[in-house]
Amino acid sequence: MNFFKKIFGSSDAASDEEHESEYGGGNPIPNSHLSLDEQFIFNFKKNGGKFLYCENKQEVAEQFENILEENDWFENEVLCYEPGLFHLLEENKLIYIAPKAPKFLLASCENLIADEGSILFSSKQIRQDKPNELPANIVIIATTSQILPMKSDGLSAIKRKYERDYPTNITTIKYFEKAKEEDFTQYGSVAKNLYLLLLEDL
């Protein structure tokens, strides 16, 4: 629970209140009084995302192994376009060169969008793949400094970051579980089983 104390405040009562609302007891938390981190985590989990907080890179590696173990993904093929992440795949004997049937995508992202709990990608992470062309399972490694209030902030950050080599295929993934049949707001969206390893860097 110390992770919840760190993210959601210091008192046990606040943690319990958050825990209750997260699982349907009590009223939903109005986003207006939440910090940016809290707002993102609340909306991300509401969308069905699985969130794992990591204090350092060693914890990222450990949590990644836990995900592999939980899903029995060892010695499988993986889609990954980022050389900076290949070491995690090599350490766990995962095949990432020309995968034919990848079990999951391992990627970083451009930003995390707080107001809708979504992940913002570009061609730097997913090349020209559309969301429906990506594996159903996704593992994202991101940092707390990548959390921004709105999608427009994310687009501005991309413009600042890539002055010359501007990426294409800028897209967000927002839904991380199968939509209920009666939920028309998700019509046309592609649900992904998504894990977020969020590394503290602030």
PDB file of N, CA and C in Angstrom, residues 7-73:
ATOM      1  N   ILE A   7       1.282   7.940  -4.201  1.00  0.00           N
ATOM      2  CA  ILE A   7       0.549   8.537  -5.313  1.00  0.00           C
ATOM      3  C   ILE A   7      -0.695   9.280  -4.854  1.00  0.00           C
ATOM      4  N   PHE A   8      -1.438   8.696  -3.903  1.00  0.00           N
ATOM      5  CA  PHE A   8      -2.747   9.236  -3.567  1.00  0.00           C
ATOM      6  C   PHE A   8      -2.802   9.988  -2.242  1.00  0.00           C
ATOM      7  N   GLY A   9      -1.675  10.224  -1.593  1.00  0.00           N
ATOM      8  CA  GLY A   9      -1.710  10.979  -0.348  1.00  0.00           C
ATOM      9  C   GLY A   9      -1.261  10.131   0.826  1.00  0.00           C
ATOM     10  N   SER A  10      -1.122  10.749   1.985  1.00  0.00           N
ATOM     11  CA  SER A  10      -0.468  10.071   3.092  1.00  0.00           C
ATOM     12  C   SER A  10      -1.401   9.324   4.032  1.00  0.00           C
ATOM     13  N   SER A  11      -2.663   9.746   4.132  1.00  0.00           N
ATOM     14  CA  SER A  11      -3.503   9.112   5.154  1.00  0.00           C
ATOM     15  C   SER A  11      -4.093   7.799   4.670  1.00  0.00           C
ATOM     16  N   ASP A  12      -4.227   6.853   5.598  1.00  0.00           N
ATOM     17  CA  ASP A  12      -4.835   5.563   5.266  1.00  0.00           C
ATOM     18  C   ASP A  12      -6.280   5.754   4.848  1.00  0.00           C
ATOM     19  N   ALA A  13      -6.964   6.714   5.453  1.00  0.00           N
ATOM     20  CA  ALA A  13      -8.368   6.959   5.117  1.00  0.00           C
ATOM     21  C   ALA A  13      -8.484   7.340   3.647  1.00  0.00           C
ATOM     22  N   ALA A  14      -7.586   8.190   3.187  1.00  0.00           N
ATOM     23  CA  ALA A  14      -7.622   8.601   1.775  1.00  0.00           C
ATOM     24  C   ALA A  14      -7.362   7.399   0.877  1.00  0.00           C
ATOM     25  N   SER A  15      -6.419   6.543   1.279  1.00  0.00           N
ATOM     26  CA  SER A  15      -6.121   5.353   0.488  1.00  0.00           C
ATOM     27  C   SER A  15      -7.325   4.422   0.442  1.00  0.00           C
ATOM     28  N   ASP A  16      -7.983   4.243   1.589  1.00  0.00           N
ATOM     29  CA  ASP A  16      -9.152   3.373   1.634  1.00  0.00           C
ATOM     30  C   ASP A  16     -10.279   3.932   0.774  1.00  0.00           C
ATOM     31  N   GLU A  17     -10.441   5.260   0.835  1.00  0.00           N
ATOM     32  CA  GLU A  17     -11.495   5.900   0.048  1.00  0.00           C
ATOM     33  C   GLU A  17     -11.232   5.694  -1.433  1.00  0.00           C
ATOM     34  N   GLU A  18      -9.971   5.855  -1.844  1.00  0.00           N
ATOM     35  CA  GLU A  18      -9.604   5.642  -3.235  1.00  0.00           C
ATOM     36  C   GLU A  18      -9.838   4.190  -3.622  1.00  0.00           C
ATOM     37  N   HIS A  19      -9.458   3.279  -2.728  1.00  0.00           N
ATOM     38  CA  HIS A  19      -9.613   1.843  -2.985  1.00  0.00           C
ATOM     39  C   HIS A  19     -11.087   1.506  -3.184  1.00  0.00           C
ATOM     40  N   GLU A  20     -11.935   2.078  -2.339  1.00  0.00           N
ATOM     41  CA  GLU A  20     -13.372   1.814  -2.444  1.00  0.00           C
ATOM     42  C   GLU A  20     -13.921   2.313  -3.771  1.00  0.00           C
ATOM     43  N   SER A  21     -13.582   3.550  -4.133  1.00  0.00           N
ATOM     44  CA  SER A  21     -14.155   4.101  -5.355  1.00  0.00           C
ATOM     45  C   SER A  21     -13.607   3.379  -6.581  1.00  0.00           C
ATOM     46  N   GLU A  22     -12.381   2.909  -6.483  1.00  0.00           N
ATOM     47  CA  GLU A  22     -11.758   2.209  -7.608  1.00  0.00           C
ATOM     48  C   GLU A  22     -12.522   0.933  -7.933  1.00  0.00           C
ATOM     49  N   TYR A  23     -13.051   0.261  -6.934  1.00  0.00           N
ATOM     50  CA  TYR A  23     -13.737  -0.997  -7.150  1.00  0.00           C
ATOM     51  C   TYR A  23     -15.250  -0.872  -7.057  1.00  0.00           C
ATOM     52  N   GLY A  24     -15.744   0.346  -7.229  1.00  0.00           N
ATOM     53  CA  GLY A  24     -17.187   0.509  -7.352  1.00  0.00           C
ATOM     54  C   GLY A  24     -17.902   0.931  -6.086  1.00  0.00           C
ATOM     55  N   GLY A  25     -17.254   0.891  -4.914  1.00  0.00           N
ATOM     56  CA  GLY A  25     -17.898   1.358  -3.691  1.00  0.00           C
ATOM     57  C   GLY A  25     -17.749   2.855  -3.583  1.00  0.00           C
ATOM     58  N   GLY A  26     -18.745   3.542  -3.139  1.00  0.00           N
ATOM     59  CA  GLY A  26     -18.639   4.995  -2.985  1.00  0.00           C
ATOM     60  C   GLY A  26     -18.793   5.703  -4.325  1.00  0.00           C
ATOM     61  N   ASN A  27     -18.609   7.018  -4.314  1.00  0.00           N
ATOM     62  CA  ASN A  27     -18.785   7.802  -5.532  1.00  0.00           C
ATOM     63  C   ASN A  27     -17.478   7.900  -6.295  1.00  0.00           C
ATOM     64  N   PRO A  28     -17.542   8.058  -7.632  1.00  0.00           N
ATOM     65  CA  PRO A  28     -16.312   8.274  -8.392  1.00  0.00           C
ATOM     66  C   PRO A  28     -15.642   9.560  -7.942  1.00  0.00           C
ATOM     67  N   ILE A  29     -14.341   9.585  -8.033  1.00  0.00           N
ATOM     68  CA  ILE A  29     -13.607  10.770  -7.615  1.00  0.00           C
ATOM     69  C   ILE A  29     -13.726  11.843  -8.693  1.00  0.00           C
ATOM     70  N   PRO A  30     -14.173  13.038  -8.347  1.00  0.00           N
ATOM     71  CA  PRO A  30     -14.170  14.101  -9.354  1.00  0.00           C
ATOM     72  C   PRO A  30     -12.728  14.479  -9.658  1.00  0.00           C
ATOM     73  N   ASN A  31     -12.395  14.615 -10.934  1.00  0.00           N
ATOM     74  CA  ASN A  31     -10.995  14.820 -11.313  1.00  0.00           C
ATOM     75  C   ASN A  31     -10.449  16.193 -10.950  1.00  0.00           C
ATOM     76  N   SER A  32     -11.314  17.130 -10.615  1.00  0.00           N
ATOM     77  CA  SER A  32     -10.874  18.509 -10.438  1.00  0.00           C
ATOM     78  C   SER A  32      -9.834  18.676  -9.333  1.00  0.00           C
ATOM     79  N   HIS A  33      -9.908  17.878  -8.258  1.00  0.00           N
ATOM     80  CA  HIS A  33      -8.976  18.099  -7.151  1.00  0.00           C
ATOM     81  C   HIS A  33      -7.791  17.131  -7.168  1.00  0.00           C
ATOM     82  N   LEU A  34      -7.679  16.306  -8.190  1.00  0.00           N
ATOM     83  CA  LEU A  34      -6.570  15.359  -8.255  1.00  0.00           C
ATOM     84  C   LEU A  34      -5.347  16.010  -8.884  1.00  0.00           C
ATOM     85  N   SER A  35      -4.158  15.562  -8.457  1.00  0.00           N
ATOM     86  CA  SER A  35      -2.937  16.005  -9.125  1.00  0.00           C
ATOM     87  C   SER A  35      -2.917  15.374 -10.514  1.00  0.00           C
ATOM     88  N   LEU A  36      -2.000  15.835 -11.358  1.00  0.00           N
ATOM     89  CA  LEU A  36      -1.897  15.318 -12.724  1.00  0.00           C
ATOM     90  C   LEU A  36      -1.640  13.809 -12.731  1.00  0.00           C
ATOM     91  N   ASP A  37      -0.701  13.345 -11.887  1.00  0.00           N
ATOM     92  CA  ASP A  37      -0.391  11.909 -11.796  1.00  0.00           C
ATOM     93  C   ASP A  37      -1.630  11.121 -11.391  1.00  0.00           C
ATOM     94  N   GLU A  38      -2.322  11.619 -10.353  1.00  0.00           N
ATOM     95  CA  GLU A  38      -3.507  10.927  -9.843  1.00  0.00           C
ATOM     96  C   GLU A  38      -4.601  10.878 -10.904  1.00  0.00           C
ATOM     97  N   GLN A  39      -4.773  11.989 -11.622  1.00  0.00           N
ATOM     98  CA  GLN A  39      -5.810  12.057 -12.646  1.00  0.00           C
ATOM     99  C   GLN A  39      -5.533  11.029 -13.745  1.00  0.00           C
ATOM    100  N   PHE A  40      -4.266  10.968 -14.193  1.00  0.00           N
ATOM    101  CA  PHE A  40      -3.932   9.990 -15.231  1.00  0.00           C
ATOM    102  C   PHE A  40      -4.188   8.566 -14.742  1.00  0.00           C
ATOM    103  N   ILE A  41      -3.676   8.246 -13.551  1.00  0.00           N
ATOM    104  CA  ILE A  41      -3.800   6.874 -13.038  1.00  0.00           C
ATOM    105  C   ILE A  41      -5.276   6.501 -12.864  1.00  0.00           C
ATOM    106  N   PHE A  42      -6.068   7.424 -12.326  1.00  0.00           N
ATOM    107  CA  PHE A  42      -7.493   7.161 -12.127  1.00  0.00           C
ATOM    108  C   PHE A  42      -8.191   6.859 -13.458  1.00  0.00           C
ATOM    109  N   ASN A  43      -7.957   7.714 -14.467  1.00  0.00           N
ATOM    110  CA  ASN A  43      -8.613   7.538 -15.765  1.00  0.00           C
ATOM    111  C   ASN A  43      -8.074   6.328 -16.522  1.00  0.00           C
ATOM    112  N   PHE A  44      -6.776   6.087 -16.411  1.00  0.00           N
ATOM    113  CA  PHE A  44      -6.146   4.937 -17.073  1.00  0.00           C
ATOM    114  C   PHE A  44      -6.733   3.629 -16.536  1.00  0.00           C
ATOM    115  N   LYS A  45      -6.849   3.544 -15.215  1.00  0.00           N
ATOM    116  CA  LYS A  45      -7.409   2.322 -14.608  1.00  0.00           C
ATOM    117  C   LYS A  45      -8.901   2.194 -14.902  1.00  0.00           C
ATOM    118  N   LYS A  46      -9.601   3.333 -14.957  1.00  0.00           N
ATOM    119  CA  LYS A  46     -11.022   3.314 -15.301  1.00  0.00           C
ATOM    120  C   LYS A  46     -11.220   2.762 -16.720  1.00  0.00           C
ATOM    121  N   ASN A  47     -10.257   3.026 -17.609  1.00  0.00           N
ATOM    122  CA  ASN A  47     -10.295   2.517 -18.980  1.00  0.00           C
ATOM    123  C   ASN A  47      -9.891   1.039 -19.073  1.00  0.00           C
ATOM    124  N   GLY A  48      -9.467   0.461 -17.941  1.00  0.00           N
ATOM    125  CA  GLY A  48      -9.121  -0.960 -17.941  1.00  0.00           C
ATOM    126  C   GLY A  48      -7.638  -1.259 -18.015  1.00  0.00           C
ATOM    127  N   GLY A  49      -6.787  -0.223 -17.930  1.00  0.00           N
ATOM    128  CA  GLY A  49      -5.343  -0.440 -17.996  1.00  0.00           C
ATOM    129  C   GLY A  49      -4.792  -1.029 -16.703  1.00  0.00           C
ATOM    130  N   LYS A  50      -3.711  -1.789 -16.834  1.00  0.00           N
ATOM    131  CA  LYS A  50      -3.032  -2.360 -15.663  1.00  0.00           C
ATOM    132  C   LYS A  50      -1.788  -1.524 -15.408  1.00  0.00           C
ATOM    133  N   PHE A  51      -1.681  -1.024 -14.182  1.00  0.00           N
ATOM    134  CA  PHE A  51      -0.672  -0.024 -13.840  1.00  0.00           C
ATOM    135  C   PHE A  51       0.308  -0.571 -12.806  1.00  0.00           C
ATOM    136  N   LEU A  52       1.606  -0.451 -13.097  1.00  0.00           N
ATOM    137  CA  LEU A  52       2.644  -0.908 -12.164  1.00  0.00           C
ATOM    138  C   LEU A  52       3.648   0.227 -11.955  1.00  0.00           C
ATOM    139  N   TYR A  53       3.731   0.698 -10.725  1.00  0.00           N
ATOM    140  CA  TYR A  53       4.633   1.804 -10.378  1.00  0.00           C
ATOM    141  C   TYR A  53       6.029   1.264 -10.080  1.00  0.00           C
ATOM    142  N   CYS A  54       7.059   1.896 -10.649  1.00  0.00           N
ATOM    143  CA  CYS A  54       8.449   1.452 -10.451  1.00  0.00           C
ATOM    144  C   CYS A  54       9.302   2.629  -9.996  1.00  0.00           C
ATOM    145  N   GLU A  55      10.078   2.421  -8.925  1.00  0.00           N
ATOM    146  CA  GLU A  55      10.918   3.501  -8.406  1.00  0.00           C
ATOM    147  C   GLU A  55      12.242   3.613  -9.140  1.00  0.00           C
ATOM    148  N   ASN A  56      12.688   2.527  -9.789  1.00  0.00           N
ATOM    149  CA  ASN A  56      13.965   2.554 -10.508  1.00  0.00           C
ATOM    150  C   ASN A  56      13.937   1.544 -11.650  1.00  0.00           C
ATOM    151  N   LYS A  57      15.022   1.540 -12.440  1.00  0.00           N
ATOM    152  CA  LYS A  57      15.056   0.672 -13.631  1.00  0.00           C
ATOM    153  C   LYS A  57      15.111  -0.807 -13.262  1.00  0.00           C
ATOM    154  N   GLN A  58      15.690  -1.112 -12.108  1.00  0.00           N
ATOM    155  CA  GLN A  58      15.718  -2.509 -11.652  1.00  0.00           C
ATOM    156  C   GLN A  58      14.290  -3.015 -11.411  1.00  0.00           C
ATOM    157  N   GLU A  59      13.451  -2.160 -10.813  1.00  0.00           N
ATOM    158  CA  GLU A  59      12.049  -2.543 -10.589  1.00  0.00           C
ATOM    159  C   GLU A  59      11.295  -2.698 -11.908  1.00  0.00           C
ATOM    160  N   VAL A  60      11.652  -1.879 -12.917  1.00  0.00           N
ATOM    161  CA  VAL A  60      11.038  -2.029 -14.244  1.00  0.00           C
ATOM    162  C   VAL A  60      11.334  -3.428 -14.781  1.00  0.00           C
ATOM    163  N   ALA A  61      12.611  -3.846 -14.684  1.00  0.00           N
ATOM    164  CA  ALA A  61      13.010  -5.167 -15.179  1.00  0.00           C
ATOM    165  C   ALA A  61      12.295  -6.279 -14.410  1.00  0.00           C
ATOM    166  N   GLU A  62      12.182  -6.113 -13.089  1.00  0.00           N
ATOM    167  CA  GLU A  62      11.509  -7.127 -12.258  1.00  0.00           C
ATOM    168  C   GLU A  62      10.020  -7.222 -12.591  1.00  0.00           C
ATOM    169  N   GLN A  63       9.375  -6.070 -12.729  1.00  0.00           N
ATOM    170  CA  GLN A  63       7.937  -6.067 -13.045  1.00  0.00           C
ATOM    171  C   GLN A  63       7.687  -6.630 -14.446  1.00  0.00           C
ATOM    172  N   PHE A  64       8.601  -6.354 -15.371  1.00  0.00           N
ATOM    173  CA  PHE A  64       8.476  -6.906 -16.720  1.00  0.00           C
ATOM    174  C   PHE A  64       8.530  -8.434 -16.669  1.00  0.00           C
ATOM    175  N   GLU A  65       9.454  -8.969 -15.871  1.00  0.00           N
ATOM    176  CA  GLU A  65       9.539 -10.424 -15.701  1.00  0.00           C
ATOM    177  C   GLU A  65       8.255 -10.974 -15.078  1.00  0.00           C
ATOM    178  N   ASN A  66       7.692 -10.249 -14.113  1.00  0.00           N
ATOM    179  CA  ASN A  66       6.432 -10.681 -13.488  1.00  0.00           C
ATOM    180  C   ASN A  66       5.299 -10.766 -14.516  1.00  0.00           C
ATOM    181  N   ILE A  67       5.254  -9.798 -15.431  1.00  0.00           N
ATOM    182  CA  ILE A  67       4.231  -9.801 -16.487  1.00  0.00           C
ATOM    183  C   ILE A  67       4.420 -11.019 -17.395  1.00  0.00           C
ATOM    184  N   LEU A  68       5.687 -11.299 -17.748  1.00  0.00           N
ATOM    185  CA  LEU A  68       5.977 -12.466 -18.595  1.00  0.00           C
ATOM    186  C   LEU A  68       5.528 -13.746 -17.906  1.00  0.00           C
ATOM    187  N   GLU A  69       5.823 -13.826 -16.610  1.00  0.00           N
ATOM    188  CA  GLU A  69       5.470 -15.032 -15.850  1.00  0.00           C
ATOM    189  C   GLU A  69       3.944 -15.171 -15.735  1.00  0.00           C
ATOM    190  N   GLU A  70       3.280 -14.078 -15.419  1.00  0.00           N
ATOM    191  CA  GLU A  70       1.828 -14.093 -15.246  1.00  0.00           C
ATOM    192  C   GLU A  70       1.109 -14.576 -16.516  1.00  0.00           C
ATOM    193  N   ASN A  71       1.643 -14.199 -17.683  1.00  0.00           N
ATOM    194  CA  ASN A  71       0.990 -14.525 -18.953  1.00  0.00           C
ATOM    195  C   ASN A  71       1.627 -15.694 -19.688  1.00  0.00           C
ATOM    196  N   ASP A  72       2.692 -16.270 -19.106  1.00  0.00           N
ATOM    197  CA  ASP A  72       3.430 -17.366 -19.750  1.00  0.00           C
ATOM    198  C   ASP A  72       3.932 -16.949 -21.138  1.00  0.00           C
ATOM    199  N   TRP A  73       4.617 -15.803 -21.174  1.00  0.00           N
ATOM    200  CA  TRP A  73       5.126 -15.257 -22.436  1.00  0.00           C
ATOM    201  C   TRP A  73       6.614 -15.521 -22.651  1.00  0.00           C
TER     202      TRP A  73
END
